[in-house]
Coordinates of C-alpha atoms in Angstrom, one line a residue:
X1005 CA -12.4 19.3 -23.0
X1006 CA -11.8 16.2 -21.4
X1007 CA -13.8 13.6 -20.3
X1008 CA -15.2 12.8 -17.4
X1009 CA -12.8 9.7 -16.7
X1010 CA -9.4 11.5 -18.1
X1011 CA -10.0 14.2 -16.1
X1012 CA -10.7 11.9 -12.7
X1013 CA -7.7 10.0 -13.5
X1014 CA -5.6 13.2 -14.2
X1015 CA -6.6 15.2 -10.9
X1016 CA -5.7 12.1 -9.0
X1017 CA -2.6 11.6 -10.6
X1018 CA -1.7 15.0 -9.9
X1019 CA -2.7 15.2 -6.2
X1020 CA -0.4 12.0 -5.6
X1021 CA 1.8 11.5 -8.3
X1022 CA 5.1 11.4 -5.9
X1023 CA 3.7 9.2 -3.4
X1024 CA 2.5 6.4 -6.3
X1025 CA 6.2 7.4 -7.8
X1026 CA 7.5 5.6 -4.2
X1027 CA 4.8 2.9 -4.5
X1028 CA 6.2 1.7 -8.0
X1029 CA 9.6 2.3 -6.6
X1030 CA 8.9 0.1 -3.7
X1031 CA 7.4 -2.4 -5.9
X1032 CA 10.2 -2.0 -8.4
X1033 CA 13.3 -2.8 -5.9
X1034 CA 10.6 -5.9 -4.9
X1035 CA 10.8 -7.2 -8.2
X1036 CA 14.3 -6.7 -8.9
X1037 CA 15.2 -8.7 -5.3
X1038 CA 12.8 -11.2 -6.4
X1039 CA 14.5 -11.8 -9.6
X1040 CA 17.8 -12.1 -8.1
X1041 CA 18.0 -13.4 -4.8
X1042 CA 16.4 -16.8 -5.1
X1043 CA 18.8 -17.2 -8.1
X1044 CA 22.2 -16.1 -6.6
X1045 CA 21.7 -16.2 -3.0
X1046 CA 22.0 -19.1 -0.1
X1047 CA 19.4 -20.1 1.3
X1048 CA 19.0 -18.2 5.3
X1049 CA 19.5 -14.8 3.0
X1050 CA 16.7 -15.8 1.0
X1051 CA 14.3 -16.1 4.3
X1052 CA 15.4 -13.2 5.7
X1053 CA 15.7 -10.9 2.2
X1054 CA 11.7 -12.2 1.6
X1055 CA 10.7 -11.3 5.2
X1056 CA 12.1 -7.7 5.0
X1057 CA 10.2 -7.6 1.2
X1058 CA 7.0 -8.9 2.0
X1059 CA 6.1 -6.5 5.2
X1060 CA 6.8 -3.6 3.3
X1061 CA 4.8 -4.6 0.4
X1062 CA 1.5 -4.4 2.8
X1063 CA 2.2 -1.1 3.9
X1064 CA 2.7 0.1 0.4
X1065 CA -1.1 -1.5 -0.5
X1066 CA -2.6 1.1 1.6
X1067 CA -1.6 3.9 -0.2
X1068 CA -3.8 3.3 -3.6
X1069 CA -6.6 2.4 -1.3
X1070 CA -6.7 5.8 0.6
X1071 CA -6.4 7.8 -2.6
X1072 CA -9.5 6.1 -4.8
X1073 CA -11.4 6.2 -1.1
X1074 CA -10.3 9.9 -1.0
X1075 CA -9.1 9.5 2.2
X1076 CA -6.3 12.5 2.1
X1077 CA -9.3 15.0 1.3
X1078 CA -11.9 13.6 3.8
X1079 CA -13.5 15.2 6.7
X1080 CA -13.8 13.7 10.1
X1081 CA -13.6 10.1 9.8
X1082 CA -15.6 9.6 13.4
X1083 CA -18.5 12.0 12.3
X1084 CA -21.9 11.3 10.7
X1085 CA -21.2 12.9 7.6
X1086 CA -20.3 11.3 4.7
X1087 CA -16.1 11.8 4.2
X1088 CA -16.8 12.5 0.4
X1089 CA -15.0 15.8 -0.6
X1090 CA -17.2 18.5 -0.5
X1091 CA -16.0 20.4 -4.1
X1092 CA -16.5 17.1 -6.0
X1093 CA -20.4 17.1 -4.5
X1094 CA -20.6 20.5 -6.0
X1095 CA -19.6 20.0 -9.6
X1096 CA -22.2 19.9 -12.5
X1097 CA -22.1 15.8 -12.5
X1098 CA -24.3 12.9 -12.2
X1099 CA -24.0 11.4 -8.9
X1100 CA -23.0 7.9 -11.1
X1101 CA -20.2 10.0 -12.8
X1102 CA -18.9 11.1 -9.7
X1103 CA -19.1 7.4 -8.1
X1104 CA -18.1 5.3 -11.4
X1105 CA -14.7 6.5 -12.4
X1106 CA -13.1 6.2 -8.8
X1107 CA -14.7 2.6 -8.0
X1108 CA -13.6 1.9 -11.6
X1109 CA -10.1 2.9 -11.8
X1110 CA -9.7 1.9 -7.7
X1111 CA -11.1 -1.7 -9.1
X1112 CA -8.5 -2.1 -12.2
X1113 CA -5.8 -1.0 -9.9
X1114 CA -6.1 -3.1 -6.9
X1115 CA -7.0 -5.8 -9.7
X1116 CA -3.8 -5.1 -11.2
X1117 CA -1.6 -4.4 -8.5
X1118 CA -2.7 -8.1 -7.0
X1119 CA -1.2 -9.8 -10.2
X1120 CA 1.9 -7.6 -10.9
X1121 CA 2.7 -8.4 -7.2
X1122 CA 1.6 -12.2 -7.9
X1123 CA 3.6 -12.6 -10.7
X1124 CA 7.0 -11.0 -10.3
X1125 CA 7.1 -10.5 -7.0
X1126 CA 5.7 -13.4 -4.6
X1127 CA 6.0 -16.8 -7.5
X1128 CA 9.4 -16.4 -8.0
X1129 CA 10.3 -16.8 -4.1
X1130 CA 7.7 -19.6 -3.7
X1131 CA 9.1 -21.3 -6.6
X1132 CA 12.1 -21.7 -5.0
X1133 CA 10.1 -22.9 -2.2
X1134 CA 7.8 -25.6 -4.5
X1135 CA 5.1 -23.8 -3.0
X1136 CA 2.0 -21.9 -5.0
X1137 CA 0.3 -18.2 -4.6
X1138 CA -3.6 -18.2 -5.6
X1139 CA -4.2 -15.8 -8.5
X1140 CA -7.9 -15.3 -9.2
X1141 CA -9.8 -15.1 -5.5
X1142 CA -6.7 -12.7 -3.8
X1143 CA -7.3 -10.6 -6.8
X1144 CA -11.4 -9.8 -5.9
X1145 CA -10.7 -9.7 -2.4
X1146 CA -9.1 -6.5 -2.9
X1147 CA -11.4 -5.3 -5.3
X1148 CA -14.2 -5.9 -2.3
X1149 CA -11.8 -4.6 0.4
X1150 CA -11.9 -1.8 -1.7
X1151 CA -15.3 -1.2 -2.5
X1152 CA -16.2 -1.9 1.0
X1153 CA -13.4 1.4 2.3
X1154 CA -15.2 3.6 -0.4
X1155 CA -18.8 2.7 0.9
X1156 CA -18.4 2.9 4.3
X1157 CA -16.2 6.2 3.8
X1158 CA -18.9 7.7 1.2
X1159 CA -22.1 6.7 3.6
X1160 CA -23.3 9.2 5.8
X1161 CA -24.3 7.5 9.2
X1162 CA -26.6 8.2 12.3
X1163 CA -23.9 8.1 15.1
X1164 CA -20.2 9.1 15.7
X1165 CA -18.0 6.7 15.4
X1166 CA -20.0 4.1 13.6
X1167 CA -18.0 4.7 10.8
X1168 CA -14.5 3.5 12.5
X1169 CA -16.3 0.7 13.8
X1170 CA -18.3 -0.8 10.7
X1171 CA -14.4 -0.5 8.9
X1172 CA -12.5 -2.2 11.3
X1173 CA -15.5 -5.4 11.9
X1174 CA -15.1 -5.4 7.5
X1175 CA -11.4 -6.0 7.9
X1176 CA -11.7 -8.3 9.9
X1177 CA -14.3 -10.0 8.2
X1178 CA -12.6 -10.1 4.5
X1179 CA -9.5 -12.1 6.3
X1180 CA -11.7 -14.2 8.1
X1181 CA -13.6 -15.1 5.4
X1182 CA -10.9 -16.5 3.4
X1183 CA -9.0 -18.7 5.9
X1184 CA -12.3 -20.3 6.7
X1185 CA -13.1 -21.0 3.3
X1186 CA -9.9 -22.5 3.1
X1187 CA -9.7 -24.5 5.5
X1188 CA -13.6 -25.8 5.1
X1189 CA -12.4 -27.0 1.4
X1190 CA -13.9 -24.3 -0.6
X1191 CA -13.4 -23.7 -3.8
X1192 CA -11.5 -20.8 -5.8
X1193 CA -14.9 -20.3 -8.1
X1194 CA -16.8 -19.8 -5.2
X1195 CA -14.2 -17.5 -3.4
X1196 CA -14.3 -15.1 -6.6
X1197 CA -18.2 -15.2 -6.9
X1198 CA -18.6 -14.7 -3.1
X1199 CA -15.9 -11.0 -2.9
X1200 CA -17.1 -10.1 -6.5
X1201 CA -21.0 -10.2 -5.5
X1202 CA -19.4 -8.2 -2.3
X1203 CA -17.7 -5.6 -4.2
X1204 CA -21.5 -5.2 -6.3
X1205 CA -23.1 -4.8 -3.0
X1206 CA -20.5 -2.0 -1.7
X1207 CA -20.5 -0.3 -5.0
X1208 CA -24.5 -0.2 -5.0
X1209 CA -24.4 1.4 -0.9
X1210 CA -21.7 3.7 -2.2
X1211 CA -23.7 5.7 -4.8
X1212 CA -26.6 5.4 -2.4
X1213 CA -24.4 7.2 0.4
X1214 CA -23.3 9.9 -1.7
X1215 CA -26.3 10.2 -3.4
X1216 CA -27.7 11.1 0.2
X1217 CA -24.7 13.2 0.7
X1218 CA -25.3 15.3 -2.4
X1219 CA -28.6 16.1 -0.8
X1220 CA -27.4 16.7 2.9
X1221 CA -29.2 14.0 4.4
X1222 CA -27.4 13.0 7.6
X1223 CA -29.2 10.2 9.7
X1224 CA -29.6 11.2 13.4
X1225 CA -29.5 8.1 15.6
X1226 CA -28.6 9.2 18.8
X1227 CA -32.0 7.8 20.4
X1228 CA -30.3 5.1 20.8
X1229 CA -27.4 6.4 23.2
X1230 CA -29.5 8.4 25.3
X1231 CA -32.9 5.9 25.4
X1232 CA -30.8 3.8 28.1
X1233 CA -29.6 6.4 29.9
X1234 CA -33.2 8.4 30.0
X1235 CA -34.2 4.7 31.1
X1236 CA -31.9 3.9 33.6
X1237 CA -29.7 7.1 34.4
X1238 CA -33.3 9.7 35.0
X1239 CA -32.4 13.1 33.9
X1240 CA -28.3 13.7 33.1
X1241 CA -26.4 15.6 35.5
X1242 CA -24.9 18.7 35.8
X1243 CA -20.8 18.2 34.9
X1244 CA -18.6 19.7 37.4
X1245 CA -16.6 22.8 36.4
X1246 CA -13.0 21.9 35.9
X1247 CA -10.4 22.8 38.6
X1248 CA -7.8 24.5 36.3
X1249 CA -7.3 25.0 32.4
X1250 CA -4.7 22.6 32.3
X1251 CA -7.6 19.5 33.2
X1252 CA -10.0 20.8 30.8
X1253 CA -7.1 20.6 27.9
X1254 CA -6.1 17.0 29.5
X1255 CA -10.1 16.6 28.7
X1256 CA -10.4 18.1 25.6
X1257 CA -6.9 16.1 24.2
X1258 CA -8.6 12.8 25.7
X1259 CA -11.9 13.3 23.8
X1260 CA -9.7 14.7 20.8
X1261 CA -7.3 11.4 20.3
X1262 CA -7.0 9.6 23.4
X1263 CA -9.9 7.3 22.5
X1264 CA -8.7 6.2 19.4
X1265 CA -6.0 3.9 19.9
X1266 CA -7.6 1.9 22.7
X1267 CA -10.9 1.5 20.4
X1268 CA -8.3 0.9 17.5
X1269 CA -6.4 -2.2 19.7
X1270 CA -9.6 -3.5 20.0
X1271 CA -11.2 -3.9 17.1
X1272 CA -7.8 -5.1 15.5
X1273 CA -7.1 -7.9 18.2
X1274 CA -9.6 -10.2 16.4
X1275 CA -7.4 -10.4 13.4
X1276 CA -4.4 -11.1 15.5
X1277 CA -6.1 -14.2 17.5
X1278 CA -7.6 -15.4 14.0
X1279 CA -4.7 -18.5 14.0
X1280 CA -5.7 -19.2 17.6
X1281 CA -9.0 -20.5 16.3
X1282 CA -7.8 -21.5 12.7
X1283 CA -4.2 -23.2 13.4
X1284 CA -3.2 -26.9 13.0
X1285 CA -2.4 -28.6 15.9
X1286 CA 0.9 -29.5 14.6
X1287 CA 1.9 -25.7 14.8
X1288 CA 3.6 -25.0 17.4
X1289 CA 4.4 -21.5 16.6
X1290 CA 1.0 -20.3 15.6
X1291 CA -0.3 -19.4 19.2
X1292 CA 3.0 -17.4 20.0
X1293 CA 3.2 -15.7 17.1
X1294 CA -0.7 -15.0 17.2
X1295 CA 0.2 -13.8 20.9
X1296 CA 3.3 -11.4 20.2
X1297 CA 1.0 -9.8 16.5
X1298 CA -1.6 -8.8 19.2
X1299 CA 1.4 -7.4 21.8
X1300 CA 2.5 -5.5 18.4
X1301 CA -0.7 -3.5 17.3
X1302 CA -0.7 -0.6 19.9
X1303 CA 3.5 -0.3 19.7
X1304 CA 2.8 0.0 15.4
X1305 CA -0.4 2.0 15.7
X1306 CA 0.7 4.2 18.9
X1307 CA 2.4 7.1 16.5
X1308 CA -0.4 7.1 14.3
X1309 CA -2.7 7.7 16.7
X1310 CA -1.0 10.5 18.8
X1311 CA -2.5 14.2 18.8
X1312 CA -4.3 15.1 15.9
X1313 CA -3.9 18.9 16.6
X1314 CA -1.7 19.3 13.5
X1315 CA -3.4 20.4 10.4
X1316 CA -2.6 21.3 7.2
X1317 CA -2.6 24.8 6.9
X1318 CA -5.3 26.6 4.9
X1319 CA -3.0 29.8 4.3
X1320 CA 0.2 28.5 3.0
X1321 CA 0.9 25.7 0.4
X1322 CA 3.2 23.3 1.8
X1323 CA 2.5 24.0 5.4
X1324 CA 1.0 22.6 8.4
X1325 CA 0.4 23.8 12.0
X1326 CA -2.0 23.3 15.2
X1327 CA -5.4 24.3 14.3
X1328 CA -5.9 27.8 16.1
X1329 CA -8.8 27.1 18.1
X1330 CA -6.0 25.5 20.2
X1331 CA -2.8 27.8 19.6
X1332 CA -4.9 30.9 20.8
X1333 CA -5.4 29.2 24.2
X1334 CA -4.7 31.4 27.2
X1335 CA -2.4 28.8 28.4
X1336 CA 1.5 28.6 29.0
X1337 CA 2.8 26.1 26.6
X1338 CA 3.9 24.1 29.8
X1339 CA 0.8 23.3 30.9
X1340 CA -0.3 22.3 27.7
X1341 CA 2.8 19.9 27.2
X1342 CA 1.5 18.5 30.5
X1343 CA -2.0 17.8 29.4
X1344 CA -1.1 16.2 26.5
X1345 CA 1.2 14.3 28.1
X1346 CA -1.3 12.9 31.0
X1347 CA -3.9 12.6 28.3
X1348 CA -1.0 10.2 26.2
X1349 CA -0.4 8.0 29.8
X1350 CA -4.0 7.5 30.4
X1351 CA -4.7 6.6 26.5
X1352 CA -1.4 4.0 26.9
X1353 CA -3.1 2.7 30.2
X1354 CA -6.4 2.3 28.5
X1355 CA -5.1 0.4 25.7
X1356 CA -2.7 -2.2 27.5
X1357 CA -6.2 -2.8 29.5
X1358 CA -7.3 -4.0 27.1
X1359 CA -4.9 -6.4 25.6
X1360 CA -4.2 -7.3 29.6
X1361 CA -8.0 -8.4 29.3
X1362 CA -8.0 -10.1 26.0
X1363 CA -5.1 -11.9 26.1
X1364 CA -6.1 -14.2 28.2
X1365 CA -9.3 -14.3 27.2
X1366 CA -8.2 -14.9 23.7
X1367 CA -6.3 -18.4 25.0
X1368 CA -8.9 -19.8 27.3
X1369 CA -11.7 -19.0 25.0
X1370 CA -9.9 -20.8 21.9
X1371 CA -8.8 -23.4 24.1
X1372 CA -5.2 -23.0 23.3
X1373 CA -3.9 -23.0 27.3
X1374 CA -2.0 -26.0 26.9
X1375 CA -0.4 -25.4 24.1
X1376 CA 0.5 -21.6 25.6
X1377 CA 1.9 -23.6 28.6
X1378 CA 4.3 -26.1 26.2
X1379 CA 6.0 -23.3 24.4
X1380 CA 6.2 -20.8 27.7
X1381 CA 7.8 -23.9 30.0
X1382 CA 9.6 -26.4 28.2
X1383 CA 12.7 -26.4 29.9
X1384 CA 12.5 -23.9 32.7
X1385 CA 14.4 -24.6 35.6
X1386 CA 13.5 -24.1 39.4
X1387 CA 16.0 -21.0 39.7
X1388 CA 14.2 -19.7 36.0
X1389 CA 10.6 -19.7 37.7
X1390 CA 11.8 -16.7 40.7
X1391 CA 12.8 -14.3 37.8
X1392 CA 9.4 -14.8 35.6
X1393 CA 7.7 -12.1 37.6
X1394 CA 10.7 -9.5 37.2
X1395 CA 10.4 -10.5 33.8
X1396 CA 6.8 -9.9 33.5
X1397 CA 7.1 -6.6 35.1
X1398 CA 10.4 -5.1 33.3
X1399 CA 8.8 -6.1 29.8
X1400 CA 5.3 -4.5 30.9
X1401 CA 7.0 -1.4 32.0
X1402 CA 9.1 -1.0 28.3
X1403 CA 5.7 -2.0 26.8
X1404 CA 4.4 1.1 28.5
X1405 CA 6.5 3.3 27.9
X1406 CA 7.7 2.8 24.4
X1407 CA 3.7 2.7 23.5
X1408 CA 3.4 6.5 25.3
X1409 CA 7.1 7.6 23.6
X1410 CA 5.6 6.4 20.2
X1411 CA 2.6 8.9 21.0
X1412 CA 4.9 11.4 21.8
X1413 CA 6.4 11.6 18.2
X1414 CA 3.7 13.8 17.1
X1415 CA 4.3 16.0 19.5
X1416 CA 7.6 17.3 18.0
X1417 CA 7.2 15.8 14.4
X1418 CA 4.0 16.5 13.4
X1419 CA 4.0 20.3 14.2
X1420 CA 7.0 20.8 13.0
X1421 CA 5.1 22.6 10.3
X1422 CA 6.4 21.2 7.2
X1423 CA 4.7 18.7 5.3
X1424 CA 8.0 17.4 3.5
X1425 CA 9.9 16.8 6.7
X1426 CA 6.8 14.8 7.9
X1427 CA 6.4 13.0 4.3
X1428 CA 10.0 12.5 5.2
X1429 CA 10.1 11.4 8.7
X1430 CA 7.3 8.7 7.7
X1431 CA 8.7 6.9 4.3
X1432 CA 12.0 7.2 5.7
X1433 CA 11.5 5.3 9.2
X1434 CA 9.5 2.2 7.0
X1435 CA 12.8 1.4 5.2
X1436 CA 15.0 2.2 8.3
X1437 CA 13.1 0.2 10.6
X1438 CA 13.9 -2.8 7.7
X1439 CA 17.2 -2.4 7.4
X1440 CA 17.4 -2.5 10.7
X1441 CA 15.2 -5.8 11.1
X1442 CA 17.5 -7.1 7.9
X1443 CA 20.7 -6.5 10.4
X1444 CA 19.6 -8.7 13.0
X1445 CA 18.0 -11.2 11.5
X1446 CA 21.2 -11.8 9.7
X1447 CA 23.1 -12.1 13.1
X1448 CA 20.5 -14.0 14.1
X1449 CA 20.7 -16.9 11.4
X1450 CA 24.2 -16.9 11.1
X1451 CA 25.8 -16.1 14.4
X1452 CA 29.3 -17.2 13.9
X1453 CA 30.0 -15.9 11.0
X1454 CA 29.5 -11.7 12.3
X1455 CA 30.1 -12.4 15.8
X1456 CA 33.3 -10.4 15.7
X1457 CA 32.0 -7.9 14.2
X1458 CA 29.0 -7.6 16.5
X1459 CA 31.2 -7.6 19.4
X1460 CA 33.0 -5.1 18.3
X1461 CA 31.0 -2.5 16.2
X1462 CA 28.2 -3.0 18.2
X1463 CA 28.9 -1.3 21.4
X1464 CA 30.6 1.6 19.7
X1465 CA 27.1 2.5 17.2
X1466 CA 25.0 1.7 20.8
X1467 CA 27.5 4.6 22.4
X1468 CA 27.5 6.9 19.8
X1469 CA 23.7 7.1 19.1
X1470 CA 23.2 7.9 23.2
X1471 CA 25.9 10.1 23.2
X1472 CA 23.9 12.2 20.3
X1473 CA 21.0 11.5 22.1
X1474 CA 22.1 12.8 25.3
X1475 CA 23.7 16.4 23.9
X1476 CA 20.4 16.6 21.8
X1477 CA 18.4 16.5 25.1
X1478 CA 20.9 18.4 27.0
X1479 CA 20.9 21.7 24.2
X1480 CA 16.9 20.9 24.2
X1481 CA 16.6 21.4 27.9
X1482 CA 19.1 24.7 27.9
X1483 CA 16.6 26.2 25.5
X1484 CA 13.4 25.8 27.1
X1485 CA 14.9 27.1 30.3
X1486 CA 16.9 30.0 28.6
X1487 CA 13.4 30.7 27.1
X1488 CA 11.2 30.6 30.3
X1489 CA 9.0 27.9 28.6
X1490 CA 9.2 25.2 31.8
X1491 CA 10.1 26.6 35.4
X1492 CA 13.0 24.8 36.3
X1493 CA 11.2 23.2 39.5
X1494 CA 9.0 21.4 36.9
X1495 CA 11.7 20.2 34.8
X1496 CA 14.0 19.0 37.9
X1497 CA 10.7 17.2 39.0
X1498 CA 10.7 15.1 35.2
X1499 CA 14.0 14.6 35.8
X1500 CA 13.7 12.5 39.0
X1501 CA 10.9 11.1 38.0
X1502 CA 12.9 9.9 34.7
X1503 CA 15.6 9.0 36.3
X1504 CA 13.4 6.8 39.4
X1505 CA 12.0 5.0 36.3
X1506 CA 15.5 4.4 34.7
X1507 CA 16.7 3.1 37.6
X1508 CA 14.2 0.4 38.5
X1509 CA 13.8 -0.3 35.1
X1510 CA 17.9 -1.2 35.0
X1511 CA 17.4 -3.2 38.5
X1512 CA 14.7 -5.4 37.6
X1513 CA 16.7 -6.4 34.4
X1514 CA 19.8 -6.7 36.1
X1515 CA 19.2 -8.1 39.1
X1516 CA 15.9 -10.3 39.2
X1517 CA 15.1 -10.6 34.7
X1518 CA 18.0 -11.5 32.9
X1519 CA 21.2 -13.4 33.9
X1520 CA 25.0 -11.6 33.6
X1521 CA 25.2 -15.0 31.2
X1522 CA 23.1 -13.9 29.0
X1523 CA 24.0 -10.8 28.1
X1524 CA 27.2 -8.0 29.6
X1525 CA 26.7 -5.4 31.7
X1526 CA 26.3 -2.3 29.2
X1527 CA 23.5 -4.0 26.9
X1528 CA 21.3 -3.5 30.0
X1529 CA 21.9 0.0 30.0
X1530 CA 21.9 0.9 26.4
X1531 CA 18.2 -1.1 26.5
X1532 CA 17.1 1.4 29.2
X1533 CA 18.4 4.4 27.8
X1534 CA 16.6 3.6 24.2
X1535 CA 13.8 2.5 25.8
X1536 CA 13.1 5.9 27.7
X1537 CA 12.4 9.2 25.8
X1538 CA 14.8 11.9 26.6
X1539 CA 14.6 13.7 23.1
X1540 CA 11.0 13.7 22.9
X1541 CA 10.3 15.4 26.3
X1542 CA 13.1 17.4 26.1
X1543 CA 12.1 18.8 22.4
X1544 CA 8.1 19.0 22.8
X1545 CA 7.9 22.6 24.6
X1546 CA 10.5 24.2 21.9
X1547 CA 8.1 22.4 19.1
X1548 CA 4.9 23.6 20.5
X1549 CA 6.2 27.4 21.2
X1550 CA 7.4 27.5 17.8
X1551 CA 4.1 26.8 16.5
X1552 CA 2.0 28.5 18.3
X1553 CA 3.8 31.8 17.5
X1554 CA 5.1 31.2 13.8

């Protein structure tokens, strides 16, 4: 019989073993580049190779930290109860045993994973560089980032959503707390005392939580919502009926997932402004780039948080499907294409409210308005100053829509029904999206030397990918009208509407944004035509008839 710590590390081993086998990879390929580019390469291909290294590398640290928090086996993350799996509360364990061995071997690994990265992936690029990489204090930062995610996931809390809001204020306080301490002159000893008494105060509230969970003590705190409005608001009223099923599924997709990315924009903008307060006044580039990380939280975190109506199914191994509370609706599959689709605008509106809002706020507040002003007009012209608000508004409409077409991925991708093609579709668009950075960073460094090749590849790769595009939509479009899923008055009404929006979209670029100078005639149209979905509408009815009916 095994012990309690082999067996720990064995189940979790065999839950994720391929995932962690494309985590090593990924940090494997890191190390090899490391080794070899500084060495052999010139210099713009070593910035550009370390940039398209480094970003993946933080996406790869999340993986470790969801499995020892058990976050692919946890409930509802935005309910009261504690997300601890229900069969490991049920074995014949000590509640220590259950808590020990996953804080211990989530501790040694992030521990580990810090110096492995440290040492053979991030010193020999700053070598190059004459620049150092702190060992020690990085190292117990993500053992307390850690043991903070498994506390606040294992503790059981009195309202809803509590939980997504104590995590995201943590975040942000473990990268604040750094920088400041860096830039007040504080030491590394203190830096390591400070997360490692951290990390003793999470692991002490995490047994505590599921301790409490083990016992099926949930906290019930909602005196505190409904004391104002008793006070204030008198006794609640009646809500009015709904005027068709197809608003009370725009409702229910609203209160399902709309709130999430707008409350997720918000509590991440604080970590995106942190150089606005913490920046030296000789960098110039630090309110920009502060700026444009806030402008790219909703566009990163949009497909992520579209609808959450795909499950993993409970009947076949492998699969994954809408949950059937909502496949057994008496609705057509048009009108609930429609709700989710309204409920997706209003969730994009909601969340670029709130960047509108802090944006600005963000600059005045850190009093950074002058410096905004230096880097946004330092050699604008009179003729330049007409086309800033065409500018402004074609960049706030592709803003819009890309965020609502990133929502819309789910829609198609996620209820496909197969977890592989998903596991797929996600690993495989990190390293795409890369490559692709990789590409035009290139060009952009050294322009002369692949300007021919731009010039002439380019347009043809631009031509082909819309011409795919295009026949995709087209076959997509004959199906769902061969089938009866959309009446063909509804889909000639999305295709005005689609092409209306195409059409201003093109105008405000060509005629009022950008200059002919600047760039030909067909870049403008291959940036509307990507920037639009075509495929995604087109392919959500076939995706959601196929699933409700498989």
């Amino acid at each position: 019989m095994l012990s309690p710590s082999f067996a720990f590390a064995w189940v979790l081993w065999r839950q994720h073993r391929w995932g962690l086998f494309l985590v090593l990879s990924g940090l494997l390929l890191a190390a090899t580049l490391a080794a070899l580019v500084p060495v052999f390469c010139p210099p713009h291909v070593v910035e550009i190779t370390f940039g398209v290294v480094i970003l993946p590398l933080v996406s790869l640290t999340v993986y470790p930290v969801i499995i020892f928090t058990y976050g692919f086996d946890a409930g509802d993350l935005l309910a009261r109860e504690s997300c601890f799996p229900t069969s490991l509360l049920r074995l014949p364990l000590r509640t220590r045993t259950l808590v020990l061995w996953p804080m211990a071997l989530g501790a040694a690994t992030a521990f580990l994973l810090w110096l492995a990265t440290c040492f053979f992936i991030f010193r020999p690029w700053l070598n190059s560089w004459q620049a150092e990489m702190p060992l020690w204090w990085p190292s117990m930062m993500a053992v307390a980032i850690l043991a903070w995610f498994q506390a606040l996931f294992w503790m059981p809390f009195g309202l809803p959503w509590l939980r997504a809001v104590l995590v995201l204020t943590m975040v942000q306080c473990m990268i604040a707390v750094p920088i400041y301490g860096l830039q007040s002159g504080v030491s590394e000893h203190a830096l390591v005392g400070l997360f490692a008494s951290l990390a003793v105060i999470a692991w002490a509230l995490g047994y505590l939580g599921v301790q409490q969970a083990r016992r099926g003590n949930v906290p019930d705190w909602q005196w505190v919502l409904s004391a104002p409005s008793q006070l204030f608001g008198g006794q609640s009223r009646n809500r009015q009926p709904f005027a068709s099923p197809a608003s009370a599924q725009m409702w229910f997709e609203w209160r399902l997932s709309g709130k999430t990315l707008p409350i997720v924009t918000g509590f991440l903008l604080p970590i995106a402004f942190l150089p606005l307060i913490f920046h030296h006044e000789r960098d110039r580039g630090a309110v920009p780039s502060s700026l444009l990380c806030a402008v790219a939280v909703p566009l990163f975190f949009s497909g992520a948080a579209g609808w959450m109506a795909s499950r993993r199914s409970r009947w076949v191994q492998g699969r994954s499907g809408m949950m059937p509370f909502i496949a057994t609706l008496p609705m057509t599959t048009a009108d609930m294409v429609g709700a989710f689709l309204k409920a997706a605008a209003w969730s994009t509106l909601a969340t670029w409210t709130v960047i509108a809002v802090a944006w600005p706020l963000a600059v005045v507040l850190t009093v950074n308005l002058q410096q905004l002003s230096r880097w946004w007009l330092p050699d604008m012209g009179t003729q330049i100053v007409f086309r800033i608000p065409a500018l402004i508004a074609a960049i706030t409409i592709v803003l819009l829509v890309w965020t609502w077409k990133r929502k819309l991925d789910c829609l198609y991708v996620g209820l496909i029904g197969s977890k592989w093609i998903e596991a797929a579709v996600a690993w495989g668009s990190i390293p795409i999206s890369y490559c692709l950075c990789a590409f035009v960073a290139t060009i952009y460094f050294d322009p002369l030397a692949h300007y021919a090749m731009t010039l002439t590849l380019w347009p043809w790769l631009l031509g082909i990918l819309i011409v795919v595009r295009v026949l995709t939509a087209a076959w997509s479009l004959r199906e769902v009208m061969r089938r009866g899923l959309v009446k063909p008055k509804t889909v000639a009404r999305w295709a005005t509407a689609w092409l209306l929006l195409a059409s201003l979209l093109f105008a405000l670029l060509l005629t009022w944004a950008v200059p002919l100078e600047v760039a030909p005639l067909h870049h403008f149209a291959f940036a509307v035509l990507f920037a639009l979905p075509m495929v995604r509408l087109a392919a959500a009815p076939l995706a959601l008839a196929w699933n409700r009916h498989r």
